[in-house]
PDB file of C-alpha atoms in Angstrom:
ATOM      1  CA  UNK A1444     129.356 109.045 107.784  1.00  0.00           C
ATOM      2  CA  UNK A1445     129.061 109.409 111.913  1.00  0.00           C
ATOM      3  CA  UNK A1446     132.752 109.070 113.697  1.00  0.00           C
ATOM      4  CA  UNK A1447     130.746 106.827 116.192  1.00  0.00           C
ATOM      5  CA  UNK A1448     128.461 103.469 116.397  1.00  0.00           C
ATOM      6  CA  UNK A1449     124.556 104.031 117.254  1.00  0.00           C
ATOM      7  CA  UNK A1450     124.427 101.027 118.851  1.00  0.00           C
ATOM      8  CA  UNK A1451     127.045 101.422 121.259  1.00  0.00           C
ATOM      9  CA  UNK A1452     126.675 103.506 124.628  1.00  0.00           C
ATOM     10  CA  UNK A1453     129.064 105.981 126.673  1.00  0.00           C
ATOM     11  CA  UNK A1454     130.202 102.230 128.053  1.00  0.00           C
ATOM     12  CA  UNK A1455     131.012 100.696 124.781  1.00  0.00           C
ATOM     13  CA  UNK A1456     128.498  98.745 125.409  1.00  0.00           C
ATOM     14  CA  UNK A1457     125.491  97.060 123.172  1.00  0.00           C
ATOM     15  CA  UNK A1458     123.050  99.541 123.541  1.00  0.00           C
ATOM     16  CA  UNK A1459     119.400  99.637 121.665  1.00  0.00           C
ATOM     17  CA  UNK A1460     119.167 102.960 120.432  1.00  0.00           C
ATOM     18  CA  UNK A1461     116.272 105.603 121.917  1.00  0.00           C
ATOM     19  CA  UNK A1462     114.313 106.580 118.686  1.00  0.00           C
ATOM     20  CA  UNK A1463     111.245 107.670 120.724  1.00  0.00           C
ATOM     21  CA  UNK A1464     111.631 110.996 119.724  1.00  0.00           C
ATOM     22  CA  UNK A1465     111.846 110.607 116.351  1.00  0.00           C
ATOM     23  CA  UNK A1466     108.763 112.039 114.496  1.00  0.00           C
ATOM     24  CA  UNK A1467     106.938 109.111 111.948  1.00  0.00           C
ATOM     25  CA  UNK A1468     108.167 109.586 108.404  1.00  0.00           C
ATOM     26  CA  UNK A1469     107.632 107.644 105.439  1.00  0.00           C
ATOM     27  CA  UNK A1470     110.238 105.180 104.574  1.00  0.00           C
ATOM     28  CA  UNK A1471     111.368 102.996 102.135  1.00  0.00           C
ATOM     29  CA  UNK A1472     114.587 100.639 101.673  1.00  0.00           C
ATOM     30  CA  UNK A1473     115.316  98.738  98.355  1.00  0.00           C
ATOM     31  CA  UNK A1474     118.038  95.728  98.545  1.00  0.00           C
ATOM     32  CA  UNK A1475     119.028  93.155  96.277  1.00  0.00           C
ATOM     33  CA  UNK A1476     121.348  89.614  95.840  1.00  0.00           C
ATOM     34  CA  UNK A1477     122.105  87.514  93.701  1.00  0.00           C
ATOM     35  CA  UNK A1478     122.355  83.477  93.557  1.00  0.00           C
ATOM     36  CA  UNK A1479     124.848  81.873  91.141  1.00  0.00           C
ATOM     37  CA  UNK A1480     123.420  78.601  89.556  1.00  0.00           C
ATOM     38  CA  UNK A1481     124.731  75.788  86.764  1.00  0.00           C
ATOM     39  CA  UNK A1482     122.879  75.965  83.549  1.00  0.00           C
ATOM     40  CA  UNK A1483     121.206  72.760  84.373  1.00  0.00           C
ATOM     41  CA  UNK A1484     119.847  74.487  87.646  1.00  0.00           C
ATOM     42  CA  UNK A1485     118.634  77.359  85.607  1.00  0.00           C
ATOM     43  CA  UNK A1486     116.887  74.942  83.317  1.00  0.00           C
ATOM     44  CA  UNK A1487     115.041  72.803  85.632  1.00  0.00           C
ATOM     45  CA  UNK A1488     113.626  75.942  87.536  1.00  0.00           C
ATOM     46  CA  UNK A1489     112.230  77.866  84.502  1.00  0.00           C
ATOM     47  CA  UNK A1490     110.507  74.269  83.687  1.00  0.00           C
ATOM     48  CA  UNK A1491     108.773  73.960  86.849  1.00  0.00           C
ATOM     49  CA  UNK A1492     110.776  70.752  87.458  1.00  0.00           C
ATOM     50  CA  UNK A1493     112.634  71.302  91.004  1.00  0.00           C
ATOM     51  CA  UNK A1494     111.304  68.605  93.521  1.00  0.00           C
ATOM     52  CA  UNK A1495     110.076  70.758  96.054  1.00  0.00           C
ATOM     53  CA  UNK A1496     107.540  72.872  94.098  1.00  0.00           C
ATOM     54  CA  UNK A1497     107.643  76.652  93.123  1.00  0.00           C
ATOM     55  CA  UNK A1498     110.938  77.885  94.084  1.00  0.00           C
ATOM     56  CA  UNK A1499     109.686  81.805  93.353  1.00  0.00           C
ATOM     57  CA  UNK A1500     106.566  81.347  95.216  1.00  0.00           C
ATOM     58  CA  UNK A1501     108.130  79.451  98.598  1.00  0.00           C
ATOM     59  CA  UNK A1502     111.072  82.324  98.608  1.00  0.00           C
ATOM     60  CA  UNK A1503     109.008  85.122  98.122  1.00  0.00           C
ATOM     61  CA  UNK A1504     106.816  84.236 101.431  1.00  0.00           C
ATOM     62  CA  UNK A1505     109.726  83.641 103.126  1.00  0.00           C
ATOM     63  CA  UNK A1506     111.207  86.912 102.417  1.00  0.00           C
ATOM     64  CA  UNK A1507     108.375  88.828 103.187  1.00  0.00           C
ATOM     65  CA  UNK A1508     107.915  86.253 106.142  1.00  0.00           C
ATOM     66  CA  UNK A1509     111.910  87.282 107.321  1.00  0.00           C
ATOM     67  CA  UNK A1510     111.279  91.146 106.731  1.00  0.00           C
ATOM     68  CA  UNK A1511     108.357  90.712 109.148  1.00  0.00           C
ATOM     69  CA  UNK A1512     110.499  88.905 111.853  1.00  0.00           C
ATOM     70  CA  UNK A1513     113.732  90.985 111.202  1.00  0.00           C
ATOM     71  CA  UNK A1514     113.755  92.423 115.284  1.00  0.00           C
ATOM     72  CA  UNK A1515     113.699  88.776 116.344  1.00  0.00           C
ATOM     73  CA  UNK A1516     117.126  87.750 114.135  1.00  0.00           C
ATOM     74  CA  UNK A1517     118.924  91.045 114.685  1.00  0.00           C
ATOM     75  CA  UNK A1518     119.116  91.730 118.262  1.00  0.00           C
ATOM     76  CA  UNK A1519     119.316  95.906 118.111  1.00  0.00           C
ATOM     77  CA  UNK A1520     116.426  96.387 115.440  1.00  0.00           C
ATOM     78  CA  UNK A1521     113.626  97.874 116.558  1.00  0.00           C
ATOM     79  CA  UNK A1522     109.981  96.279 115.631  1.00  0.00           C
ATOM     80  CA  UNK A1523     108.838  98.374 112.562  1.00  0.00           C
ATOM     81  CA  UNK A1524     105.190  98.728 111.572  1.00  0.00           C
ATOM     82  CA  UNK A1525     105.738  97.247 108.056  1.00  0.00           C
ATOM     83  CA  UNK A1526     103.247  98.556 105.876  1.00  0.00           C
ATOM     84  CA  UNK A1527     104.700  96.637 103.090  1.00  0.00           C
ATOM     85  CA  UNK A1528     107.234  93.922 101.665  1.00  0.00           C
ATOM     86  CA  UNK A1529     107.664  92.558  98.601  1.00  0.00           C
ATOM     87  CA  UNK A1530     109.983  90.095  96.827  1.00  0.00           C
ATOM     88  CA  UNK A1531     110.951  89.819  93.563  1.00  0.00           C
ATOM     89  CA  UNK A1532     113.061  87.821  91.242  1.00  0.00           C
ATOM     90  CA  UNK A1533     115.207  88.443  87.648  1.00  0.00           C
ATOM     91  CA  UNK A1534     115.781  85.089  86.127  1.00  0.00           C
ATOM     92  CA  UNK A1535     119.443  86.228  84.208  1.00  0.00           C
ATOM     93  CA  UNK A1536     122.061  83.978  82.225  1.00  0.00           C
ATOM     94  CA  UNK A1537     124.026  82.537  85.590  1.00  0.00           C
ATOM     95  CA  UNK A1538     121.340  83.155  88.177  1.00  0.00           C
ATOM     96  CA  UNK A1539     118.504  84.334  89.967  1.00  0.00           C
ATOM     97  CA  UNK A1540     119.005  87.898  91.062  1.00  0.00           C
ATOM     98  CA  UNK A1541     116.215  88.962  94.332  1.00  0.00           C
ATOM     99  CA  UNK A1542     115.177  92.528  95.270  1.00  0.00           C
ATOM    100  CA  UNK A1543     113.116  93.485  97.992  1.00  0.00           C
ATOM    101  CA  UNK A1544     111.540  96.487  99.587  1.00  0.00           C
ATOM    102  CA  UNK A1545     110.440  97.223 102.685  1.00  0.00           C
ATOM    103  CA  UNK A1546     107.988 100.460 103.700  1.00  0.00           C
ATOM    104  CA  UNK A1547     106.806 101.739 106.321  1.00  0.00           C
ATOM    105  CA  UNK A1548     105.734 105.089 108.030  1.00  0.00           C
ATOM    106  CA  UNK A1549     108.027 104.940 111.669  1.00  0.00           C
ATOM    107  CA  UNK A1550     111.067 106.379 113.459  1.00  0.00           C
ATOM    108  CA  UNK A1551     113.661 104.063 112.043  1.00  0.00           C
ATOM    109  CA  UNK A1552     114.448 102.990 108.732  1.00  0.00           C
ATOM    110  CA  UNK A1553     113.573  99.479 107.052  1.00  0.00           C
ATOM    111  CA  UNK A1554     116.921  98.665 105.442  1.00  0.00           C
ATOM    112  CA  UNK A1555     117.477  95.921 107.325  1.00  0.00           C
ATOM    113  CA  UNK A1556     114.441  94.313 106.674  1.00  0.00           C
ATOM    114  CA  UNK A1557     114.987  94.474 102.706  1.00  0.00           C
ATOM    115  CA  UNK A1558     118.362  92.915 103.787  1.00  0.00           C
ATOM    116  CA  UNK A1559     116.990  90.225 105.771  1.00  0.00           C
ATOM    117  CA  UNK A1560     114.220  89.568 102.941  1.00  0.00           C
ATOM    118  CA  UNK A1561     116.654  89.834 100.292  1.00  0.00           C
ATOM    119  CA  UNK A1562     118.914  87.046 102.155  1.00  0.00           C
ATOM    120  CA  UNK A1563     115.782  84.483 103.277  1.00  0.00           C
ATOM    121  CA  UNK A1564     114.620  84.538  99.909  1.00  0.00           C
ATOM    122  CA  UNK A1565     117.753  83.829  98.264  1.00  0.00           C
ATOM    123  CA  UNK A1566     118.752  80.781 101.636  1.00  0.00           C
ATOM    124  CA  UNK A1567     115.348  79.324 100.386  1.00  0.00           C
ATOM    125  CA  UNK A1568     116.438  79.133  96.360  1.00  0.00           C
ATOM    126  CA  UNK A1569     119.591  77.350  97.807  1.00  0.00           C
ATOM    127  CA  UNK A1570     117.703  75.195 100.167  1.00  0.00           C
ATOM    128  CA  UNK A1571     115.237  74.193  97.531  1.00  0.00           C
ATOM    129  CA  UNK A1572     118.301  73.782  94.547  1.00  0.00           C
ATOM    130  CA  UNK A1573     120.418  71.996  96.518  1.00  0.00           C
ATOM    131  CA  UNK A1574     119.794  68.724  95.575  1.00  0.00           C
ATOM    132  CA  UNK A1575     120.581  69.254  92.662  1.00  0.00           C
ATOM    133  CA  UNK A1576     123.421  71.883  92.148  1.00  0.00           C
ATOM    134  CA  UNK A1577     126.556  71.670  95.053  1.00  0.00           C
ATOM    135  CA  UNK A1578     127.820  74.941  93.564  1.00  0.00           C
ATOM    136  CA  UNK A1579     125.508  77.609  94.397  1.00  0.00           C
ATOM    137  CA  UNK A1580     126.773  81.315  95.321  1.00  0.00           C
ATOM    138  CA  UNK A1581     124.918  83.985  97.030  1.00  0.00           C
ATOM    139  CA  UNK A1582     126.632  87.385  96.373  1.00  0.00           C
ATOM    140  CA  UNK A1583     126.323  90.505  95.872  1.00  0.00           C
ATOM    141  CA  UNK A1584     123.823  91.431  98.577  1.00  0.00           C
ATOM    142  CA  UNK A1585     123.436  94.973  99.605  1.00  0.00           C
ATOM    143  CA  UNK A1586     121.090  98.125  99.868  1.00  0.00           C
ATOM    144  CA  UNK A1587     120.369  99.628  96.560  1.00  0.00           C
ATOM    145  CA  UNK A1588     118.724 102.663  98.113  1.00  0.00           C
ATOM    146  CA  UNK A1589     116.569 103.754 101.384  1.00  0.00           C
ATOM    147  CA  UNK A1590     114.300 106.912 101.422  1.00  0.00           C
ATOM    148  CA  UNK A1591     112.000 109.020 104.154  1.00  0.00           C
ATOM    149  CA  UNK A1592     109.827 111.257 104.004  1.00  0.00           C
TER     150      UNK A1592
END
């Protein structure tokens, strides 16, 4: 682990870090969250019967859609050349668990776009559940793993 922050300079200030340097590599980040749901929740999704349509189809664009915009939400990330996103979803006993990945070939890792597309995705399940379930819980959102090459 570094003793200091990146994204602070000699100032303590906010500071965008230089990566121009940095020869391209490969990368890939993997991340993943959960949403708790009710039974009855859980039921109405797998038949197709929430309100506002396809709940896996709507949160999946807007994860990959977040991933994509991930510089303009986090104000030190630098624009990555995405090269791809994707979005999926584990239907399990008390929820919907997400997990996204992010490549690219860059100077700067894409674990914060997985993040961000891991936590859009899940904002839209609650957004499109929560007319009908006031208990929902997203948890357990983190970085599973992040590689270069």
């Amino acid at each position: 682990m570094a003793d200091t922050f990146s994204h602070l300079n000699e100032k303590g200030e906010a500071s965008m870090v230089d990566v121009g340097g940095k020869p391209d590599q490969k990368r890939m980040a993997r991340a993943s969250g959960k949403i708790f749901l009710q039974p009855q929740t859980l039921k109405l999704i797998k038949a197709g019967s929430i309100e506002k349509g396809d709940i896996f189809a709507v949160a999946r664009i807007a994860g990959i859609q977040a991933a994509k915009n991930t510089f303009t939400l986090i104000p030190l990330c630098h624009q990555v050349p995405l090269s791809k996103v994707s979005v999926d979803f584990e239907m399990e006993d008390d929820g919907i668990r997400t997990t996204a990945i992010a490549k690219c070939t860059g100077k700067t890792g894409v674990e914060m776009e997985a993040l961000t597309a891991v936590n859009v995705a899940l904002l839209t399940i609650y957004d499109m559940c929560k007319a009908v379930d006031k208990q929902m819980v997203m948890s357990e959102i983190k970085l599973l793993e992040k590689h270069k090459k």
